[in-house]
Coordinates of C-alpha atoms in Angstrom, one line a residue:
X1 CA 56.4 -14.7 -12.1
X2 CA 55.7 -14.1 -15.9
X3 CA 57.8 -13.8 -18.6
X4 CA 57.7 -9.9 -18.5
X5 CA 58.6 -9.9 -14.7
X6 CA 62.2 -11.9 -15.9
X7 CA 62.3 -9.9 -18.9
X8 CA 62.6 -6.5 -17.0
X9 CA 64.1 -7.4 -14.1
X10 CA 67.0 -9.2 -16.2
X11 CA 67.5 -6.1 -18.1
X12 CA 67.5 -3.7 -15.2
X13 CA 70.2 -6.1 -13.4
X14 CA 72.0 -6.4 -16.5
X15 CA 72.2 -2.1 -16.7
X16 CA 73.4 -2.3 -12.9
X17 CA 76.0 -4.9 -13.5
X18 CA 77.0 -3.0 -16.8
X19 CA 77.2 0.3 -15.0
X20 CA 79.4 -0.8 -11.7
X21 CA 81.9 -3.1 -14.4
X22 CA 82.2 0.2 -16.3
X23 CA 83.3 1.9 -12.8
X24 CA 85.8 -0.7 -11.8
X25 CA 87.4 -0.7 -15.6
X26 CA 87.5 3.5 -15.3
X27 CA 89.2 2.9 -11.8
X28 CA 91.7 0.4 -12.6
X29 CA 92.8 2.3 -15.6
X30 CA 93.7 5.4 -13.0
X31 CA 95.1 3.7 -9.9
X32 CA 98.9 3.0 -9.0
X33 CA 98.5 -0.2 -7.8
X34 CA 99.8 0.8 -4.3
X35 CA 98.8 -0.5 -1.1
X36 CA 97.2 2.4 0.1
X37 CA 95.1 3.0 -2.9
X38 CA 94.1 -0.6 -3.5
X39 CA 92.9 -1.0 0.3
X40 CA 91.8 2.7 1.1
X41 CA 91.4 4.6 -2.0
X42 CA 94.2 6.8 -1.3
X43 CA 92.0 7.9 1.7
X44 CA 90.5 10.6 -0.9
X45 CA 87.2 10.6 0.1
X46 CA 85.0 12.8 1.7
X47 CA 82.7 12.8 5.1
X48 CA 79.3 12.9 2.6
X49 CA 80.6 10.2 0.0
X50 CA 82.3 7.8 2.6
X51 CA 78.9 8.5 4.5
X52 CA 77.1 7.2 1.7
X53 CA 79.6 4.4 0.9
X54 CA 78.9 3.2 4.8
X55 CA 75.5 3.3 4.6
X56 CA 75.5 1.7 1.5
X57 CA 78.1 -1.4 3.0
X58 CA 75.9 -2.0 5.8
X59 CA 72.1 -1.9 4.6
X60 CA 72.7 -5.5 3.1
X61 CA 70.2 -7.8 2.2
X62 CA 69.8 -8.8 5.5
X63 CA 68.2 -5.5 6.4
X64 CA 66.5 -5.2 2.8
X65 CA 65.2 -9.0 2.3
X66 CA 65.3 -10.4 6.0
X67 CA 64.5 -8.1 8.2
X68 CA 61.4 -7.2 6.4
X69 CA 60.5 -10.6 5.8
X70 CA 60.7 -11.0 9.7
X71 CA 58.9 -8.3 10.4
X72 CA 56.5 -9.9 7.9
X73 CA 56.2 -13.5 10.0
X74 CA 56.7 -11.9 13.3
X75 CA 56.0 -8.5 13.6
X76 CA 56.9 -6.9 16.7
X77 CA 59.7 -9.9 16.9
X78 CA 61.0 -9.0 13.7
X79 CA 61.2 -5.3 14.5
X80 CA 64.2 -6.3 17.3
X81 CA 66.6 -6.4 14.4
X82 CA 66.3 -3.1 13.2
X83 CA 66.5 -1.7 16.9
X84 CA 69.8 -3.4 17.4
X85 CA 71.4 -2.9 13.9
X86 CA 70.5 1.0 14.8
X87 CA 71.9 1.3 17.9
X88 CA 74.9 -0.8 17.2
X89 CA 76.2 2.7 15.5
X90 CA 76.5 4.6 18.7
X91 CA 78.8 2.0 19.8
X92 CA 80.4 3.0 16.4
X93 CA 80.4 6.5 16.8
X94 CA 81.8 6.8 20.4
X95 CA 84.1 4.0 20.9
X96 CA 85.7 3.6 17.1
X97 CA 85.3 5.5 14.6
X98 CA 87.9 8.2 15.5
X99 CA 90.2 5.5 17.4
X100 CA 90.9 3.3 14.4
X101 CA 91.4 5.8 11.7
X102 CA 94.1 7.5 14.1
X103 CA 95.5 4.0 15.3
X104 CA 95.4 2.0 12.2
X105 CA 96.5 2.0 8.4
X106 CA 94.3 -0.9 6.5
X107 CA 93.0 -3.5 9.1
X108 CA 91.8 -4.1 12.5
X109 CA 95.0 -6.0 13.1
X110 CA 97.0 -2.6 12.3
X111 CA 95.5 -1.5 15.7
X112 CA 96.2 -4.2 18.1
X113 CA 99.8 -4.7 16.6
X114 CA 100.9 -1.2 17.0
X115 CA 101.5 -2.0 20.7
X116 CA 102.2 -5.9 20.6
X117 CA 104.3 -8.6 18.9
X118 CA 102.8 -8.1 15.4
X119 CA 103.2 -12.1 14.3
X120 CA 101.0 -13.6 16.7
X121 CA 98.1 -10.7 16.7
X122 CA 98.1 -10.4 13.1
X123 CA 97.9 -13.9 12.7
X124 CA 94.8 -13.9 15.0
X125 CA 93.0 -11.0 14.0
X126 CA 93.4 -11.7 10.2
X127 CA 91.8 -15.2 10.8
X128 CA 89.0 -13.5 12.9
X129 CA 88.6 -11.1 10.0
X130 CA 88.4 -13.7 7.5
X131 CA 85.8 -15.9 9.3
X132 CA 83.6 -13.1 10.0
X133 CA 83.7 -11.7 6.4
X134 CA 82.8 -15.0 4.9
X135 CA 80.0 -15.7 7.1
X136 CA 78.5 -12.2 6.0
X137 CA 78.8 -13.2 2.7
X138 CA 77.4 -16.4 2.9
X139 CA 74.2 -14.1 3.9
X140 CA 74.6 -12.0 0.6
X141 CA 74.5 -15.5 -1.6
X142 CA 71.3 -16.7 0.0
X143 CA 69.4 -13.5 -0.9
X144 CA 70.6 -13.8 -4.1
X145 CA 69.1 -17.0 -4.3
X146 CA 66.1 -16.5 -2.7
X147 CA 65.7 -13.0 -5.3
X148 CA 66.4 -15.1 -8.9
X149 CA 64.1 -18.1 -7.4
X150 CA 61.4 -16.0 -6.8
X151 CA 61.9 -14.4 -10.4
X152 CA 62.4 -17.6 -12.3
X153 CA 59.9 -20.0 -9.7
X154 CA 60.8 -22.2 -7.2
X155 CA 62.0 -24.9 -9.3
X156 CA 64.8 -23.2 -10.6
X157 CA 67.5 -24.7 -8.8
X158 CA 69.8 -24.6 -11.1
X159 CA 69.0 -20.8 -12.0
X160 CA 69.9 -20.4 -8.0
X161 CA 73.1 -22.1 -8.3
X162 CA 74.2 -20.1 -11.1
X163 CA 73.4 -16.8 -10.0
X164 CA 75.0 -17.5 -6.3
X165 CA 78.3 -18.6 -8.7
X166 CA 77.4 -15.3 -10.6
X167 CA 77.5 -12.9 -8.0
X168 CA 81.1 -14.6 -6.7
X169 CA 82.3 -14.4 -9.9
X170 CA 81.4 -10.6 -10.3
X171 CA 82.6 -9.6 -6.4
X172 CA 85.8 -10.9 -7.4
X173 CA 86.0 -8.9 -10.3
X174 CA 85.3 -5.8 -8.6
X175 CA 87.9 -6.4 -6.3
X176 CA 90.4 -7.6 -8.3
X177 CA 90.3 -5.0 -11.0
X178 CA 88.9 -1.9 -8.8
X179 CA 89.9 -2.4 -5.7
X180 CA 89.0 0.7 -2.9
X181 CA 88.1 3.1 -5.3
X182 CA 85.8 1.1 -7.2
X183 CA 84.2 -0.5 -4.1
X184 CA 83.3 2.7 -2.8
X185 CA 81.5 4.5 -5.8
X186 CA 79.8 0.9 -6.2
X187 CA 78.4 1.2 -2.6
X188 CA 77.7 5.0 -3.2
X189 CA 75.3 4.3 -6.4
X190 CA 73.6 1.5 -4.4
X191 CA 72.9 3.5 -1.4
X192 CA 71.1 6.0 -3.4
X193 CA 69.1 3.5 -5.3
X194 CA 68.4 1.3 -2.5
X195 CA 67.1 4.6 -0.2
X196 CA 65.6 6.1 -3.6
X197 CA 63.4 2.3 -4.0
X198 CA 62.4 2.2 -0.3
X199 CA 61.5 5.4 0.1
X200 CA 58.8 4.9 -3.0
X201 CA 57.7 1.5 -1.6
X202 CA 57.2 3.7 1.5
X203 CA 54.9 6.3 -0.3
X204 CA 52.9 3.9 -2.0
X205 CA 51.9 1.8 1.4
X206 CA 51.4 5.2 3.4
X207 CA 49.0 5.8 0.4
X208 CA 47.3 2.9 0.3
X209 CA 46.3 3.2 4.0
X210 CA 45.4 6.7 3.3
X211 CA 48.4 7.7 5.9
X212 CA 46.7 5.6 8.8
X213 CA 49.8 3.7 10.7
X214 CA 47.0 2.3 13.3
X215 CA 45.2 1.0 10.4
X216 CA 48.3 -0.7 8.8
X217 CA 49.3 -2.0 12.1
X218 CA 45.6 -3.3 12.7
X219 CA 45.5 -5.1 8.9
X220 CA 48.8 -7.0 9.6
X221 CA 47.9 -8.3 13.1
X222 CA 44.6 -9.1 11.7
X223 CA 46.2 -11.3 8.6
X224 CA 49.2 -12.6 10.6
X225 CA 46.5 -14.5 12.5
X226 CA 47.9 -14.1 15.7
X227 CA 45.9 -11.2 16.2
X228 CA 47.4 -8.4 18.8
X229 CA 50.0 -10.9 19.7
X230 CA 51.2 -10.0 16.2
X231 CA 52.2 -6.4 17.4
X232 CA 53.2 -7.6 21.1
X233 CA 56.7 -9.2 22.4
X234 CA 57.1 -12.9 22.6
X235 CA 56.0 -14.3 18.9
X236 CA 59.4 -15.1 18.2
X237 CA 61.5 -14.8 21.3
X238 CA 58.8 -15.5 24.1
X239 CA 57.7 -18.6 25.9
X240 CA 60.2 -20.8 26.4
X241 CA 63.5 -19.9 28.3
X242 CA 65.8 -20.7 25.5
X243 CA 63.4 -18.2 23.2
X244 CA 64.2 -15.6 25.9
X245 CA 67.8 -16.2 26.3
X246 CA 68.3 -16.1 22.2
X247 CA 66.7 -12.4 22.1
X248 CA 69.3 -11.5 24.6
X249 CA 71.9 -13.0 22.7
X250 CA 70.9 -11.9 19.7
X251 CA 70.5 -8.5 20.9
X252 CA 74.4 -8.1 22.2
X253 CA 75.4 -9.6 18.8
X254 CA 73.7 -6.9 16.9
X255 CA 74.6 -4.1 19.3
X256 CA 78.3 -5.1 19.4
X257 CA 79.2 -6.5 16.4
X258 CA 79.0 -3.6 14.2
X259 CA 82.4 -2.2 16.2
X260 CA 83.7 -5.5 15.0
X261 CA 82.9 -5.9 11.3
X262 CA 86.1 -5.9 9.0
X263 CA 84.6 -4.0 6.0
X264 CA 82.8 -1.5 8.3
X265 CA 85.9 -0.8 10.2
X266 CA 88.2 -0.6 6.9
X267 CA 85.8 2.3 5.7
X268 CA 87.4 4.6 8.3
X269 CA 90.7 4.5 6.4
X270 CA 89.4 5.6 2.9
X271 CA 89.1 9.3 4.7
X272 CA 91.7 11.9 5.2
X273 CA 91.5 12.7 8.9
X274 CA 89.9 11.3 12.3
X275 CA 87.1 14.3 12.0
X276 CA 86.0 13.1 9.1
X277 CA 86.0 9.9 10.1
X278 CA 83.5 10.8 12.7
X279 CA 81.7 12.9 10.2
X280 CA 81.3 10.2 8.2
X281 CA 79.9 7.9 11.1
X282 CA 77.3 10.4 11.5
X283 CA 76.2 10.8 7.8
X284 CA 75.9 6.9 7.9
X285 CA 73.5 7.1 10.9
X286 CA 71.2 9.0 9.3
X287 CA 70.8 7.4 6.2
X288 CA 70.9 4.1 8.0
X289 CA 68.1 5.2 10.5
X290 CA 65.9 6.7 8.0
X291 CA 66.4 3.2 5.6
X292 CA 65.5 1.3 9.2
X293 CA 62.2 3.3 9.8
X294 CA 61.2 2.5 6.3
X295 CA 62.0 -1.2 6.7
X296 CA 59.4 -1.5 9.7
X297 CA 56.6 0.1 7.9
X298 CA 57.3 -2.4 4.6
X299 CA 57.9 -5.4 6.7
X300 CA 54.3 -4.8 8.7
X301 CA 53.0 -4.2 5.3
X302 CA 53.5 -7.4 3.5
X303 CA 52.0 -8.9 6.3
X304 CA 49.0 -6.6 5.8
X305 CA 48.7 -6.4 2.2
X306 CA 50.5 -9.5 1.1
X307 CA 50.1 -12.0 4.2
X308 CA 52.3 -14.0 5.9
X309 CA 50.9 -17.5 4.3
X310 CA 51.7 -16.1 0.8
X311 CA 55.3 -14.7 2.2
X312 CA 56.1 -18.2 3.7
X313 CA 54.5 -19.8 0.2
X314 CA 57.4 -18.2 -1.8
X315 CA 60.1 -18.5 0.6
X316 CA 60.0 -20.3 3.9
X317 CA 62.2 -17.6 5.8
X318 CA 60.6 -14.6 4.5
X319 CA 62.9 -13.3 2.0
X320 CA 60.6 -12.3 -0.3
X321 CA 58.8 -10.3 1.3
X322 CA 59.4 -6.7 0.3
X323 CA 59.7 -7.8 -3.9
X324 CA 56.6 -9.5 -3.4
X325 CA 54.8 -6.4 -1.7
X326 CA 56.4 -4.6 -4.6
X327 CA 54.4 -6.6 -7.2
X328 CA 51.1 -5.9 -5.2
X329 CA 51.6 -2.2 -4.6
X330 CA 51.9 -1.8 -8.8
X331 CA 48.5 -3.4 -9.8
X332 CA 49.2 -7.4 -8.9
X333 CA 50.3 -9.9 -11.5
X334 CA 50.0 -9.7 -14.9
X335 CA 49.6 -5.7 -14.3
X336 CA 52.3 -3.2 -15.7
X337 CA 53.2 -1.6 -12.6
X338 CA 53.1 -4.7 -10.7
X339 CA 55.5 -5.9 -13.4
X340 CA 57.8 -2.7 -13.4
X341 CA 57.7 -2.0 -9.5
X342 CA 58.8 -5.6 -9.0
X343 CA 61.4 -5.7 -11.7
X344 CA 62.9 -2.6 -10.4
X345 CA 62.4 -3.8 -6.4
X346 CA 64.3 -6.9 -7.4
X347 CA 67.2 -5.0 -9.6
X348 CA 67.8 -2.5 -6.5
X349 CA 68.2 -6.1 -4.2
X350 CA 70.0 -7.6 -6.3
X351 CA 72.3 -4.3 -6.7
X352 CA 72.5 -4.3 -3.1
X353 CA 74.1 -7.7 -3.0
X354 CA 76.6 -7.1 -5.2
X355 CA 77.5 -4.0 -3.5
X356 CA 77.8 -5.2 -0.4
X357 CA 79.7 -8.2 -1.0
X358 CA 82.4 -6.3 -3.1
X359 CA 82.9 -4.1 0.7
X360 CA 83.0 -7.5 2.3
X361 CA 85.5 -9.3 -0.2
X362 CA 87.9 -6.4 0.0
X363 CA 88.0 -6.6 3.6
X364 CA 88.4 -10.0 3.9
X365 CA 91.1 -10.1 0.9
X366 CA 92.9 -7.0 2.5
X367 CA 92.9 -9.1 5.9
X368 CA 94.9 -12.3 4.0
X369 CA 97.2 -10.1 2.8
X370 CA 98.3 -7.5 4.8
X371 CA 97.8 -9.7 8.0
X372 CA 98.5 -13.6 7.3
X373 CA 100.3 -13.3 4.5
X374 CA 102.6 -10.1 5.5
X375 CA 102.9 -11.2 8.6
X376 CA 104.6 -14.3 7.6
X377 CA 106.9 -12.8 4.9
X378 CA 107.2 -9.1 5.7
X379 CA 111.3 -8.6 5.5
X380 CA 110.7 -9.5 1.9
X381 CA 107.3 -8.2 0.8
X382 CA 106.4 -5.2 -1.0
X383 CA 103.4 -3.3 -1.6
X384 CA 102.7 -4.5 -4.9
X385 CA 103.5 -8.1 -4.1
X386 CA 100.9 -7.6 -1.3
X387 CA 98.3 -6.2 -3.3
X388 CA 99.0 -9.6 -5.8
X389 CA 98.1 -11.5 -3.0
X390 CA 95.3 -9.6 -2.3
X391 CA 93.7 -10.1 -5.4
X392 CA 94.3 -13.8 -5.7
X393 CA 92.8 -13.6 -1.8
X394 CA 89.6 -12.3 -3.4
X395 CA 89.2 -15.6 -5.4
X396 CA 89.6 -18.0 -2.6
X397 CA 87.1 -16.4 -0.4
X398 CA 84.8 -16.3 -3.1
X399 CA 84.9 -19.8 -4.0
X400 CA 84.1 -20.1 -0.7
X401 CA 81.4 -18.0 0.1
X402 CA 79.6 -19.7 -3.0
X403 CA 80.2 -23.1 -1.6
X404 CA 78.8 -22.1 1.8
X405 CA 75.9 -20.0 0.0
X406 CA 74.8 -23.1 -1.7
X407 CA 74.7 -25.0 1.6
X408 CA 72.7 -22.2 3.6
X409 CA 70.3 -21.3 1.0
X410 CA 66.9 -22.1 2.9
X411 CA 67.9 -20.0 5.8
X412 CA 66.9 -16.2 6.7
X413 CA 69.5 -13.5 5.5
X414 CA 69.0 -11.4 8.6
X415 CA 69.5 -14.7 10.9
X416 CA 72.6 -15.5 9.0
X417 CA 73.8 -11.8 9.6
X418 CA 73.2 -12.0 12.9
X419 CA 75.4 -15.0 13.4
X420 CA 78.4 -13.0 11.4
X421 CA 77.7 -10.2 14.0
X422 CA 78.0 -12.5 16.8
X423 CA 81.3 -13.6 15.9
X424 CA 82.3 -10.4 15.1
X425 CA 81.4 -9.1 18.9
X426 CA 82.8 -12.2 20.5
X427 CA 86.5 -12.1 18.3
X428 CA 87.4 -8.8 17.3
X429 CA 85.5 -6.7 19.5
X430 CA 87.3 -7.5 22.8
X431 CA 90.6 -7.3 21.2
X432 CA 90.0 -3.9 19.8
X433 CA 88.5 -2.5 23.1
X434 CA 91.5 -4.0 25.2
X435 CA 93.7 -2.7 22.7
X436 CA 92.6 0.7 22.7
X437 CA 91.6 1.1 26.4
X438 CA 93.6 -0.9 28.5
X439 CA 97.3 0.1 29.6
X440 CA 98.3 -3.3 30.8
X441 CA 96.8 -5.2 27.8
X442 CA 100.0 -7.8 26.5
X443 CA 100.3 -10.1 23.4
X444 CA 99.1 -13.4 25.0
X445 CA 96.1 -11.1 26.0
X446 CA 95.1 -10.3 22.5
X447 CA 95.6 -13.9 21.2
X448 CA 93.8 -15.5 24.1
X449 CA 90.8 -12.8 23.5
X450 CA 90.3 -13.1 19.8
X451 CA 90.4 -17.4 19.8
X452 CA 88.8 -17.2 23.4
X453 CA 85.7 -15.5 21.3
X454 CA 86.1 -16.7 17.8
X455 CA 86.5 -20.9 18.7
X456 CA 83.6 -21.1 21.2
X457 CA 81.8 -19.0 18.8
X458 CA 81.8 -21.3 15.9
X459 CA 81.9 -24.0 18.0
X460 CA 78.6 -23.1 19.6
X461 CA 77.0 -22.9 16.2
X462 CA 77.7 -25.7 15.2
X463 CA 76.5 -27.4 17.9
X464 CA 73.4 -25.4 18.1
X465 CA 70.1 -26.0 16.2
X466 CA 71.3 -23.7 13.2
X467 CA 73.5 -26.9 11.9
X468 CA 71.5 -30.0 12.8
X469 CA 68.4 -31.6 15.0
X470 CA 65.5 -29.2 13.9
X471 CA 63.6 -29.1 10.7
X472 CA 64.7 -25.9 9.3
X473 CA 68.8 -26.6 9.9
X474 CA 71.7 -27.2 7.4
X475 CA 71.3 -30.8 7.6
X476 CA 68.0 -31.5 9.2
X477 CA 68.5 -35.5 9.0
X478 CA 71.2 -35.6 11.2
X479 CA 71.3 -34.7 15.2
X480 CA 74.5 -33.3 17.1
X481 CA 72.5 -30.6 18.8
X482 CA 74.0 -29.8 22.4
X483 CA 73.6 -26.2 22.5
X484 CA 70.2 -25.2 23.0
X485 CA 70.6 -21.2 21.5
X486 CA 70.4 -20.6 17.8
X487 CA 72.9 -17.5 18.7
X488 CA 76.0 -18.0 20.9
X489 CA 76.7 -14.1 21.5
X490 CA 75.1 -14.7 25.0
X491 CA 78.2 -17.1 25.8
X492 CA 80.9 -16.3 23.2
X493 CA 81.1 -12.5 23.8
X494 CA 81.8 -12.6 27.8
X495 CA 84.3 -15.5 27.0
X496 CA 86.1 -13.1 24.4
X497 CA 86.5 -10.5 27.1
X498 CA 87.5 -12.9 29.9
X499 CA 89.9 -14.6 27.3
X500 CA 91.5 -11.7 27.1
X501 CA 92.1 -10.7 30.8
X502 CA 93.3 -14.0 31.6
X503 CA 95.7 -14.3 28.9
X504 CA 97.0 -10.7 30.2
X505 CA 96.9 -11.4 33.9
X506 CA 99.2 -14.8 33.2
X507 CA 101.2 -13.5 31.0
X508 CA 104.9 -12.6 31.9
X509 CA 105.2 -10.0 29.3
X510 CA 105.4 -6.6 31.0
X511 CA 103.1 -3.8 29.0
X512 CA 105.5 -1.1 26.8
X513 CA 103.9 1.9 28.7
X514 CA 105.6 3.8 26.0
X515 CA 104.0 2.3 23.1
X516 CA 100.6 2.4 25.2
X517 CA 101.4 6.4 25.6
X518 CA 102.1 6.7 22.2
X519 CA 98.8 4.5 20.8
X520 CA 97.0 6.9 23.3
X521 CA 98.3 10.2 21.9
X522 CA 98.0 9.4 18.5
X523 CA 94.2 7.5 18.9
X524 CA 92.9 10.7 20.9
X525 CA 94.9 13.4 18.9
X526 CA 96.0 12.1 15.5
X527 CA 99.5 13.0 16.1
X528 CA 101.6 10.4 13.8
X529 CA 98.2 8.9 12.0
X530 CA 99.0 7.7 8.5

């Protein structure tokens, strides 16, 4: 990239960072330091505000960079990510949003622990939530590194490393100083920027092809080198039985995983009522749905205009398809329009990463402090001490995410998020569903449901082609691959539900009917909700 690209993009990066730090500083002077303020922003956000914040939290680097890159490289099969990400919100809207808002206070463990023995349940749910959050954070770090590698040149490995470290430092600052209130406003600003940038690019693409979508698809298929196969199922997830099972596994993970993501569930605690939580979900579905429809256009446009070879040449995983498309739509390399549009898109992508990592870091630090720490020291843990632990936890989580992000920097960000969704669907969703809808569910069942999904999911990933035994693996020079699929969801999700059932039916504990009745009434009516 030319010096003009670098200068303008860095100026826009700096501008967004300055604005978000200003928001964080302003909020930090007005908060009171209570747990409710730090974790839930005082529960003062309107449904529209929270809907925009949820959209800003959900539309991550995986969506803007990773999904468009996969569509540009694999056509129809890349588009399957879009379907999974969007359909997942029906599960959230109809099964999760209101019930979670009524039954919990700050975290997933609050919902489950309401009718179980608190300590083992909180430790299990807290461990799972932190694990999912770190996996999701890694994807954002990889997106940041890919973006800066494109901006400064592929040989700038040191710049990529320092970018990942810088993003990690910023996310710790946002969370420790501003808490949920600052994080929410950062996500709202980011959602507006991302939607505006995506709309602008989509309009330019349609103008380039005179509104003829059929011509866009035909051109993409021709340039892809695969012909009509580019527009049909099977280019990535067809052929062998393992590829087809991988597709089923990915679909299960994407559709079921959203309802188990800690940073999404925590957003429903920031509104005052369950009705507001439902309306937040409706707002977010509208915003997210419109965004994903546009990413389909951008993905095929990157294939038609930039070409898969150029996309792969810039980043093997396809993470830089959208910035390259913006460069071409603006007039090409060296042109003023191309420089401006490229810099704007790069800045929007960077803003996307910063906003998402702030939300994930807050959710994971809340799990550490409110669930893990508080479950061990609940008699002595005052709200202020719990908040202090959350701030320290944010720093520790940032360090882990930075290290893993540097290790996985050559993987596609949408693919990495698919792994996080698989773990969330395997460990968090079973215990949440059983707690809300099964009268006889016990403490042993809850603990087994979490670990029965979490351990197999992580174990299968470690034994999969993602980690070893393939050219694109984290460790390509060694081979301890024994599980043939890249996504573990098809095995680990049923195991999570099965473990929860088995733990319950083999338990000597008798489910507390009174507590279940109280939970049921609270979840359905909101009576007694915080």
